[in-house]
Short mmCIF file of C-alpha atoms in Angstrom, two decimals:
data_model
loop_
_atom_site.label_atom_id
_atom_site.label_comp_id
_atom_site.label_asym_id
_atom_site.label_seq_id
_atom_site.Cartn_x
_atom_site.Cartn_y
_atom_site.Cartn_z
CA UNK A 1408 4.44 13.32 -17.52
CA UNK A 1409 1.98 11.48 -15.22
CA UNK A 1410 1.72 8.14 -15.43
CA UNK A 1411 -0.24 6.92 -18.72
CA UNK A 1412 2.70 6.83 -20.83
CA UNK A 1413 5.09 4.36 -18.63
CA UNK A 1414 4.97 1.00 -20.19
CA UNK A 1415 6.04 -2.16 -19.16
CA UNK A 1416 7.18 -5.29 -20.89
CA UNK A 1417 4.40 -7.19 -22.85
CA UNK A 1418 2.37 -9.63 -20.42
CA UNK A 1419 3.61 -8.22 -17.22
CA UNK A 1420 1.78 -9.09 -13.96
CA UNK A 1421 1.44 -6.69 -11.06
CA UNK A 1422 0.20 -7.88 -7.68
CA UNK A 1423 -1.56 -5.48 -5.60
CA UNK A 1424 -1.92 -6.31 -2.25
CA UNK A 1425 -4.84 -4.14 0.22
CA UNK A 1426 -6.72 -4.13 -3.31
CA UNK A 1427 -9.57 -3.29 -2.41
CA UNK A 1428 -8.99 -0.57 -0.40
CA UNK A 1429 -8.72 3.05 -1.51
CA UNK A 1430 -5.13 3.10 -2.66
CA UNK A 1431 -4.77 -0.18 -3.67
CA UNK A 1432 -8.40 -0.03 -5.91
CA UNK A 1433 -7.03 3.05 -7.57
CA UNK A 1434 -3.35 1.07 -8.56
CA UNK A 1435 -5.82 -1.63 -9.64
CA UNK A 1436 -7.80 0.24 -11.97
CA UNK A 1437 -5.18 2.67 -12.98
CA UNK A 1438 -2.75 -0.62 -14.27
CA UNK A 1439 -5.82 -2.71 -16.01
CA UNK A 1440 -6.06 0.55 -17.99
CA UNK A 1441 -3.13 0.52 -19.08
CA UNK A 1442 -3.45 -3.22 -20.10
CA UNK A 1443 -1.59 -5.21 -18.00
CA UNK A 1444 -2.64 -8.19 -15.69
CA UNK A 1445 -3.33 -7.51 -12.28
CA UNK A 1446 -4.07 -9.52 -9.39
CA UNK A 1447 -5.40 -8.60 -6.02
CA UNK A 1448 -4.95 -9.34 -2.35
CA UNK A 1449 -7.33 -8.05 0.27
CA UNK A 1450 -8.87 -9.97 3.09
CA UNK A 1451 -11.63 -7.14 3.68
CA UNK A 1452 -10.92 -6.09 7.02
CA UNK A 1453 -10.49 -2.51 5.79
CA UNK A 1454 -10.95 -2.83 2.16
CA UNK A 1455 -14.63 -2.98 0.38
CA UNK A 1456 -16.08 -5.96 -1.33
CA UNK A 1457 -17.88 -3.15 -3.99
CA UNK A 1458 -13.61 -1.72 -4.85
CA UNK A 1459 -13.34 -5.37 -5.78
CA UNK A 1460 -16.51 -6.20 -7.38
CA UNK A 1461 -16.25 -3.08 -10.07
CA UNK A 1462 -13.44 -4.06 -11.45
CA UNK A 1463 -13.88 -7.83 -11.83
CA UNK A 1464 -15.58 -6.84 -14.90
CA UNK A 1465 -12.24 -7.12 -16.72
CA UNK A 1466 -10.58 -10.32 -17.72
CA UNK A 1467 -7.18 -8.87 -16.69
CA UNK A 1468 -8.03 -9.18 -13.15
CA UNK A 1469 -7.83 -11.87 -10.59
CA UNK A 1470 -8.69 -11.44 -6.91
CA UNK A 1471 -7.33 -13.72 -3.92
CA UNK A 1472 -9.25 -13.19 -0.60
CA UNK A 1473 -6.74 -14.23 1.94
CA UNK A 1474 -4.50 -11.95 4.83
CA UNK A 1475 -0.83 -11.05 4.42
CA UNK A 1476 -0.36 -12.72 7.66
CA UNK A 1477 -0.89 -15.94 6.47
CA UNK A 1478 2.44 -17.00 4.26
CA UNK A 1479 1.52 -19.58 2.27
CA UNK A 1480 -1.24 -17.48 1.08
CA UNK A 1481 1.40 -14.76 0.42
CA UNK A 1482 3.57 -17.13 -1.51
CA UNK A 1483 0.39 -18.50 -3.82
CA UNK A 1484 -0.16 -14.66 -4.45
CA UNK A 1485 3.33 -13.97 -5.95
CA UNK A 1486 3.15 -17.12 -8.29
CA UNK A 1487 4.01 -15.71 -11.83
CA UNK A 1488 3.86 -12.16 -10.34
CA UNK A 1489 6.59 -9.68 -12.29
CA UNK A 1490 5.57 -6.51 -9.74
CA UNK A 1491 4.13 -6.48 -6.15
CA UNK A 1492 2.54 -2.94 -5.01
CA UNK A 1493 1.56 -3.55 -1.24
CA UNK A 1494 -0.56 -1.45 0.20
CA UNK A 1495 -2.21 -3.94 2.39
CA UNK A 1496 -1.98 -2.70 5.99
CA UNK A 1497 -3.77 -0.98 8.67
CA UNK A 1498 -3.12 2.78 8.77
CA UNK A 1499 -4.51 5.58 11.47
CA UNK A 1500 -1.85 6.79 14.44
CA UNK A 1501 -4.91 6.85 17.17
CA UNK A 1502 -6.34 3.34 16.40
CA UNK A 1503 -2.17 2.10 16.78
CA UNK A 1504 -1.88 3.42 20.16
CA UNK A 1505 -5.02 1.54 20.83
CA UNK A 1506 -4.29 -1.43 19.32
CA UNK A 1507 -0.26 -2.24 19.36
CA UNK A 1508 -0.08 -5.78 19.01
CA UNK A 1509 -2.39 -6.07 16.29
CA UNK A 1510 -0.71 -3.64 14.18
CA UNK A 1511 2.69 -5.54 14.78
CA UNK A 1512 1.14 -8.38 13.24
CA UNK A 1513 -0.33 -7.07 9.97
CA UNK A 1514 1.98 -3.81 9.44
CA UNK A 1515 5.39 -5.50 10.25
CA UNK A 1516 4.72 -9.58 10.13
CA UNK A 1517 2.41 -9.43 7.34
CA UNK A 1518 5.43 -6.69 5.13
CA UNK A 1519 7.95 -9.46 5.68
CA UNK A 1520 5.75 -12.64 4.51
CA UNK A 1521 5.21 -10.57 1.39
CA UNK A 1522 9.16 -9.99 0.79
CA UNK A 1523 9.73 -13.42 1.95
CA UNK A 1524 6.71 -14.61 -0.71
CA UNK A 1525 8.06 -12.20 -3.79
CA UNK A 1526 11.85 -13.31 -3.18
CA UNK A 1527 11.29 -17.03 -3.48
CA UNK A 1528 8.70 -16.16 -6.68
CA UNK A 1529 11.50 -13.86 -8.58
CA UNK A 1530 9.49 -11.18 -8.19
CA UNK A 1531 11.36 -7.86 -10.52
CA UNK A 1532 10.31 -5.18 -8.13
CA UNK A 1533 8.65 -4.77 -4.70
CA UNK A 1534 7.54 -1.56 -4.10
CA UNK A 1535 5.76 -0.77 -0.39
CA UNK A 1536 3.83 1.81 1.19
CA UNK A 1537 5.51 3.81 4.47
CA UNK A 1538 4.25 6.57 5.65
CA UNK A 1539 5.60 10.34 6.86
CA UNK A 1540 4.83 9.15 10.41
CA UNK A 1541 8.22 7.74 10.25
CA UNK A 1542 9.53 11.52 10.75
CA UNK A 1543 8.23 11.98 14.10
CA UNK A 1544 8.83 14.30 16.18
CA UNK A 1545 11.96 15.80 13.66
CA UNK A 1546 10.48 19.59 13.95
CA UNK A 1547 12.74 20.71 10.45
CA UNK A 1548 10.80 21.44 7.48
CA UNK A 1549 10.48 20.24 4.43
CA UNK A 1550 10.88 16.50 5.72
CA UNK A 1551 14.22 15.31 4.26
CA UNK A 1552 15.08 11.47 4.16
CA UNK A 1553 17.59 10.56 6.48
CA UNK A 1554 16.42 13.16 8.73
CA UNK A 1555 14.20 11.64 11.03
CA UNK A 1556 13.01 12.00 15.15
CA UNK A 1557 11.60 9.77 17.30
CA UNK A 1558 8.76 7.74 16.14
CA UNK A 1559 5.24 8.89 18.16
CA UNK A 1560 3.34 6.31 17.44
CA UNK A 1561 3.02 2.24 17.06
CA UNK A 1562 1.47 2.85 12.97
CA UNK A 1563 5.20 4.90 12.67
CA UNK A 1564 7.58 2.19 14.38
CA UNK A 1565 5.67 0.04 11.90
CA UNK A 1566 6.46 1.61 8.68
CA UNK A 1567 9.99 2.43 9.96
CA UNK A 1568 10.41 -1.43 10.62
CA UNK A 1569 9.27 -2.18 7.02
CA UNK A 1570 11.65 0.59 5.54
CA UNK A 1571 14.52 -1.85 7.86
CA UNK A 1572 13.83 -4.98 6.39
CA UNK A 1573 13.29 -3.29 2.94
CA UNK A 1574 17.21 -2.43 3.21
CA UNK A 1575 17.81 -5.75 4.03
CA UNK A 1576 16.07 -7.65 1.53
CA UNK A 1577 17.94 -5.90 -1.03
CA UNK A 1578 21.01 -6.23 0.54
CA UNK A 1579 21.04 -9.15 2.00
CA UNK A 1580 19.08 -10.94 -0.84
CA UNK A 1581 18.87 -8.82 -4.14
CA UNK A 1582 14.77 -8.12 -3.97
CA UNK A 1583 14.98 -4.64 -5.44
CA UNK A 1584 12.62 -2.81 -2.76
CA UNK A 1585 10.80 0.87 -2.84
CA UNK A 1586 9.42 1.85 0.03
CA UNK A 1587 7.01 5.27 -0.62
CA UNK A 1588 6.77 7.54 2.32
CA UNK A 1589 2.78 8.30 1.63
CA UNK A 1590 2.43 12.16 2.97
CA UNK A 1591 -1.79 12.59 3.76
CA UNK A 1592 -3.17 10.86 0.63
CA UNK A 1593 -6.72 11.82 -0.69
CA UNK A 1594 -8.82 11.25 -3.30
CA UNK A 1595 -11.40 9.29 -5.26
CA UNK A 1596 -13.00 5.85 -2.92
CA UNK A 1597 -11.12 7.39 0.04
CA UNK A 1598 -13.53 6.02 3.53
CA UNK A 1599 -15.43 9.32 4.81
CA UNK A 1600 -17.40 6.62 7.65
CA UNK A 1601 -15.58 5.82 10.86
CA UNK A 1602 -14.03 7.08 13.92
CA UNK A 1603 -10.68 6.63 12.50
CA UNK A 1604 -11.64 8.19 9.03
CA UNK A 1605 -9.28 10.73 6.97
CA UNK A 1606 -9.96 14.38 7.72
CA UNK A 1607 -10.50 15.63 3.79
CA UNK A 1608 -13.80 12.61 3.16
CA UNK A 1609 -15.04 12.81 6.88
CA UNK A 1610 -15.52 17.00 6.15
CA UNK A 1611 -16.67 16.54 3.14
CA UNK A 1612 -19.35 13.70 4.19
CA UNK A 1613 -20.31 15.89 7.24
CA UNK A 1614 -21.16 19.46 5.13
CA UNK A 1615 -22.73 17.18 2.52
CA UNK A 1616 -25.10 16.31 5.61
CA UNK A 1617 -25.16 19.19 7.11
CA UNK A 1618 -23.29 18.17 10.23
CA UNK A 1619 -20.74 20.10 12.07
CA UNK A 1620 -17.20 18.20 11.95
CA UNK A 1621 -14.63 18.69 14.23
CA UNK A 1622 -11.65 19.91 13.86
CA UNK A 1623 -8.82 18.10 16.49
CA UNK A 1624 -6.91 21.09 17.31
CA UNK A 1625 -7.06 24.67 16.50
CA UNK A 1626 -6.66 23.81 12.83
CA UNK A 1627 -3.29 25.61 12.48
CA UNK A 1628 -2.00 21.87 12.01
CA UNK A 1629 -0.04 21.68 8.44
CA UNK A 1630 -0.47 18.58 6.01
CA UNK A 1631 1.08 17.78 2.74
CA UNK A 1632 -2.29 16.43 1.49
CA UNK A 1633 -1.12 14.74 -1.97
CA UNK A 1634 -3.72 13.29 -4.65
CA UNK A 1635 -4.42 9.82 -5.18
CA UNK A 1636 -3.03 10.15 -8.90
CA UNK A 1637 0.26 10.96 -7.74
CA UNK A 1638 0.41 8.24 -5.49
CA UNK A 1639 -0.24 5.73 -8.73
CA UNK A 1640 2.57 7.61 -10.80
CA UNK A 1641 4.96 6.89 -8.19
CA UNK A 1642 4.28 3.17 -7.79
CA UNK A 1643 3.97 2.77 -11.44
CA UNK A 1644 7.69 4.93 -11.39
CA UNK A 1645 9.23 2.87 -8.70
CA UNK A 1646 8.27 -0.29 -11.02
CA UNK A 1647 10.49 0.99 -13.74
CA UNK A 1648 13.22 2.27 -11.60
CA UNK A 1649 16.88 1.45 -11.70
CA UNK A 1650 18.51 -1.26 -9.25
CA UNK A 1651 20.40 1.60 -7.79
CA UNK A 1652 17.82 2.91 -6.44
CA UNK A 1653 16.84 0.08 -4.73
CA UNK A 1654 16.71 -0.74 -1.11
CA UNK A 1655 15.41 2.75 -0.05
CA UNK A 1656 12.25 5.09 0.80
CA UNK A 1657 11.33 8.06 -0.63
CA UNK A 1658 8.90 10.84 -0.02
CA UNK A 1659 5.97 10.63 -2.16
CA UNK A 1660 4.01 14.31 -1.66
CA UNK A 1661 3.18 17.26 -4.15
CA UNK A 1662 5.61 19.40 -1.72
CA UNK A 1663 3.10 21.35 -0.82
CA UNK A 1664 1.63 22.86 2.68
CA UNK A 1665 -2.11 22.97 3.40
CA UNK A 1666 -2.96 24.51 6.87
CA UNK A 1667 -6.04 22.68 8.19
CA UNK A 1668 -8.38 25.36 8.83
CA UNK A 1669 -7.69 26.47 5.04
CA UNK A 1670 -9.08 23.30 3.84
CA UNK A 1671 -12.12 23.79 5.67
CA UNK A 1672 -13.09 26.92 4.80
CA UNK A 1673 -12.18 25.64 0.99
CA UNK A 1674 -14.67 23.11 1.52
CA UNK A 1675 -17.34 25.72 2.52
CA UNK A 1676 -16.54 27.51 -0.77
CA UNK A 1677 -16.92 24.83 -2.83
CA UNK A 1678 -20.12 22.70 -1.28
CA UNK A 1679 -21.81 26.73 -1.11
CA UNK A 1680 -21.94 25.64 2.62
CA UNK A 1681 -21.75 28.35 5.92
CA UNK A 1682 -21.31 25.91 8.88
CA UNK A 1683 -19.12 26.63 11.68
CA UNK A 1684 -16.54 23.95 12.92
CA UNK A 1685 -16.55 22.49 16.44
CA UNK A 1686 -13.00 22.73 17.66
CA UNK A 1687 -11.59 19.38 19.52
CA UNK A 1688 -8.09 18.18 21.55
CA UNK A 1689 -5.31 17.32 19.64
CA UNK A 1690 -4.94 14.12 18.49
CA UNK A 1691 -2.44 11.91 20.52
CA UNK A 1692 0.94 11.30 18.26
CA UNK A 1693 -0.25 13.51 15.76
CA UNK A 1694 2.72 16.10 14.44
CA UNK A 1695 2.29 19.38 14.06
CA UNK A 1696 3.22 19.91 10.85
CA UNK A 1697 4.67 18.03 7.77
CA UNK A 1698 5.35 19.02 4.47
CA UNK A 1699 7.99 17.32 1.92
CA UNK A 1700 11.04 17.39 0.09
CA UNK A 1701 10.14 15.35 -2.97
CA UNK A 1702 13.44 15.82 -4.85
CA UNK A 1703 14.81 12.31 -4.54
CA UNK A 1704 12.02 10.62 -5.99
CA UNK A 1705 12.39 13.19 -8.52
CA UNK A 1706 15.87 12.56 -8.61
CA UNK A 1707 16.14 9.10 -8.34
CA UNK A 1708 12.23 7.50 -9.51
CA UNK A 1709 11.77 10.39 -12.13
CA UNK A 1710 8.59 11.43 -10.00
CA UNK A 1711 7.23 14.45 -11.16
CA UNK A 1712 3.29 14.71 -9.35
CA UNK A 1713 1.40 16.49 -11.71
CA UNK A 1714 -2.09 17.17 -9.35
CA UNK A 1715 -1.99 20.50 -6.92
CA UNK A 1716 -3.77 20.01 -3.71
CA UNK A 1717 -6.25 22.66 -5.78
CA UNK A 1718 -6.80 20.73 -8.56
CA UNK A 1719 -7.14 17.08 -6.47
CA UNK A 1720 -9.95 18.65 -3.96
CA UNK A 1721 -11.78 19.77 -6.40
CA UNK A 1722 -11.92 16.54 -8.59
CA UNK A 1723 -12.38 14.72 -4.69
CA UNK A 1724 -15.48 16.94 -3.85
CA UNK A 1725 -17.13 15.93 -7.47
CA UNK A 1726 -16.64 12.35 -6.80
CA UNK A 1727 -17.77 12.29 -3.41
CA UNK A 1728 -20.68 14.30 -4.37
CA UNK A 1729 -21.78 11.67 -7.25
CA UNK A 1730 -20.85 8.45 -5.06
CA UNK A 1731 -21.21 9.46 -1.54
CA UNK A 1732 -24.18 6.42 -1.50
CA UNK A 1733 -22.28 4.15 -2.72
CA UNK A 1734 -19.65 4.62 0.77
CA UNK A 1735 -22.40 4.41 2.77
CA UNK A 1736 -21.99 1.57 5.37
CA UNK A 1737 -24.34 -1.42 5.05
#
């Protein structure tokens, strides 16, 4: 049942790296409440100074400014450290294709300083985000691990990389590794600004305004949008998982299917808003659909996600419609 009732052993340390970024932020807060030590890594370029400063307000927490491409600041990071979550990365499939060499770096360079850092520390567990980009263009549904296409983008190659070396380290090296194939996370301090924004806050910003978003596509596209809260069970599950099932990645979704042109017009429902989309090209390395097969982590991480897509855009749209100010850009 969720995740408030997993416990760890007294005066364990969890380092969260990307902390202050939406994900990470929520793992942050999500741990301190259950009260263990955290510490953070972020070095802003995605992240926001305010995901940091609000929780700094508890003695549990420790925050390192510094970039995952840097390894000495990687290895000071896992000092003492029982649990690393990364997160820290740079997501969005478009801004990859742009951007190639820079998301070698940080996605792939700045993955392996961290399981370099955490296997000289002793670190228990290291548990990483991937992504369900890594299924490409595989056109079976639900997305199965061990099934996989060809990867359509450089943000996929990426993650698949990290999944590689997360074999290895195990393996090679006995780092237990988790690697968490993220399918369309939303949910509370999730960025609405930007071109490279997620779909659910960018809509819901927009119709808050009054704007018309646009939908890239004919909105027929499927997603297996999966709340923020099950994303924290499973890290918080992968922590306390077996050696056995170390050294592999596993799909972390509800197992759901949300067309996108559904989610809109739940949107309009909910915000009591009539405003007509403007309909746009696809998006370059986008899939058409994607929707998951969740039973190993069930299986093998004793995930069970406990928030519907229902019940996670509704709490979403109350969040965003109390702290949409507080994402504003400065």
């Amino acid at each position: 049942m969720g995740y408030e009732t997993i416990r760890f052993p007294e005066g364990s340390t969890f380092l969260v790296t990307g902390s202050a970024g939406f994900i990470g932020s929520n793992l942050v807060e999500a741990i301190l409440n259950l009260g263990y030590r955290v510490r953070g890594l972020d070095n802003f370029s995605t992240g926001k100074k305010e995901n940091v400063d609000s929780l700094l307000v508890n003695p549990n927490y420790e925050f390192i400014e510094g970039d995952i491409r840097d390894l000495g600041t990687c290895m000071k990071a896992c000092e003492g450290v029982d649990y690393v979550l990364h997160q820290a990365a740079w997501g969005s499939v478009p801004r990859s294709i742009e951007m190639p060499l820079l998301y070698e770096e940080i996605n792939i360079k700045g993955t392996l300083h961290m399981m370099e850092a955490a296997r000289q520390n002793g670190v228990k567990k290291f548990v990483y985000a991937s992504s369900s980009s890594v299924y490409g263009d595989e056109p079976n549904l639900p997305k199965k691990e061990g099934k996989e296409g060809n990867v359509l983008s450089p943000y996929a190659l990426t993650k698949m990389v990290d999944e590689e070396y997360g074999k290895l380290y195990t393996k090679l090296y006995g780092l237990d590794t988790y690697g968490l194939r993220y399918f369309n996370v939303f949910g509370r301090r999730q960025d609405p600004n930007g071109a490279y924004a997620a779909v659910i806050p960018k809509f819901i910003k927009q119709l808050l305004n009054n704007e018309r978003p646009t939908i890239n596509g004919d909105g027929k596209q499927s997603r297996d949008f999966t709340y923020i809260e099950n994303v924290i069970e499973a890290n918080l599950k992968a922590c306390n998982a077996s050696s056995e099932a170390a050294g592999q990645a596993y799909n972390i979704a509800y197992g759901g299917r949300e067309f996108l042109i559904d989610i809109y017009n739940h949107l309009l429902n909910a915000l009591g808003k009539d405003i007509q989309p403007v309909f746009g090209p696809d998006r370059k390395g986008d899939i058409k659909h994607s929707n998951a097969d969740i039973s190993k982590a069930q299986q093998m991480l004793g995930y069970e996600p406990e928030w519907s897509f229902e019940r996670g855009i509704d709490s979403a749209i109350d969040w965003y419609k109390e702290n949409l100010g507080y994402l504003e850009p400065v």
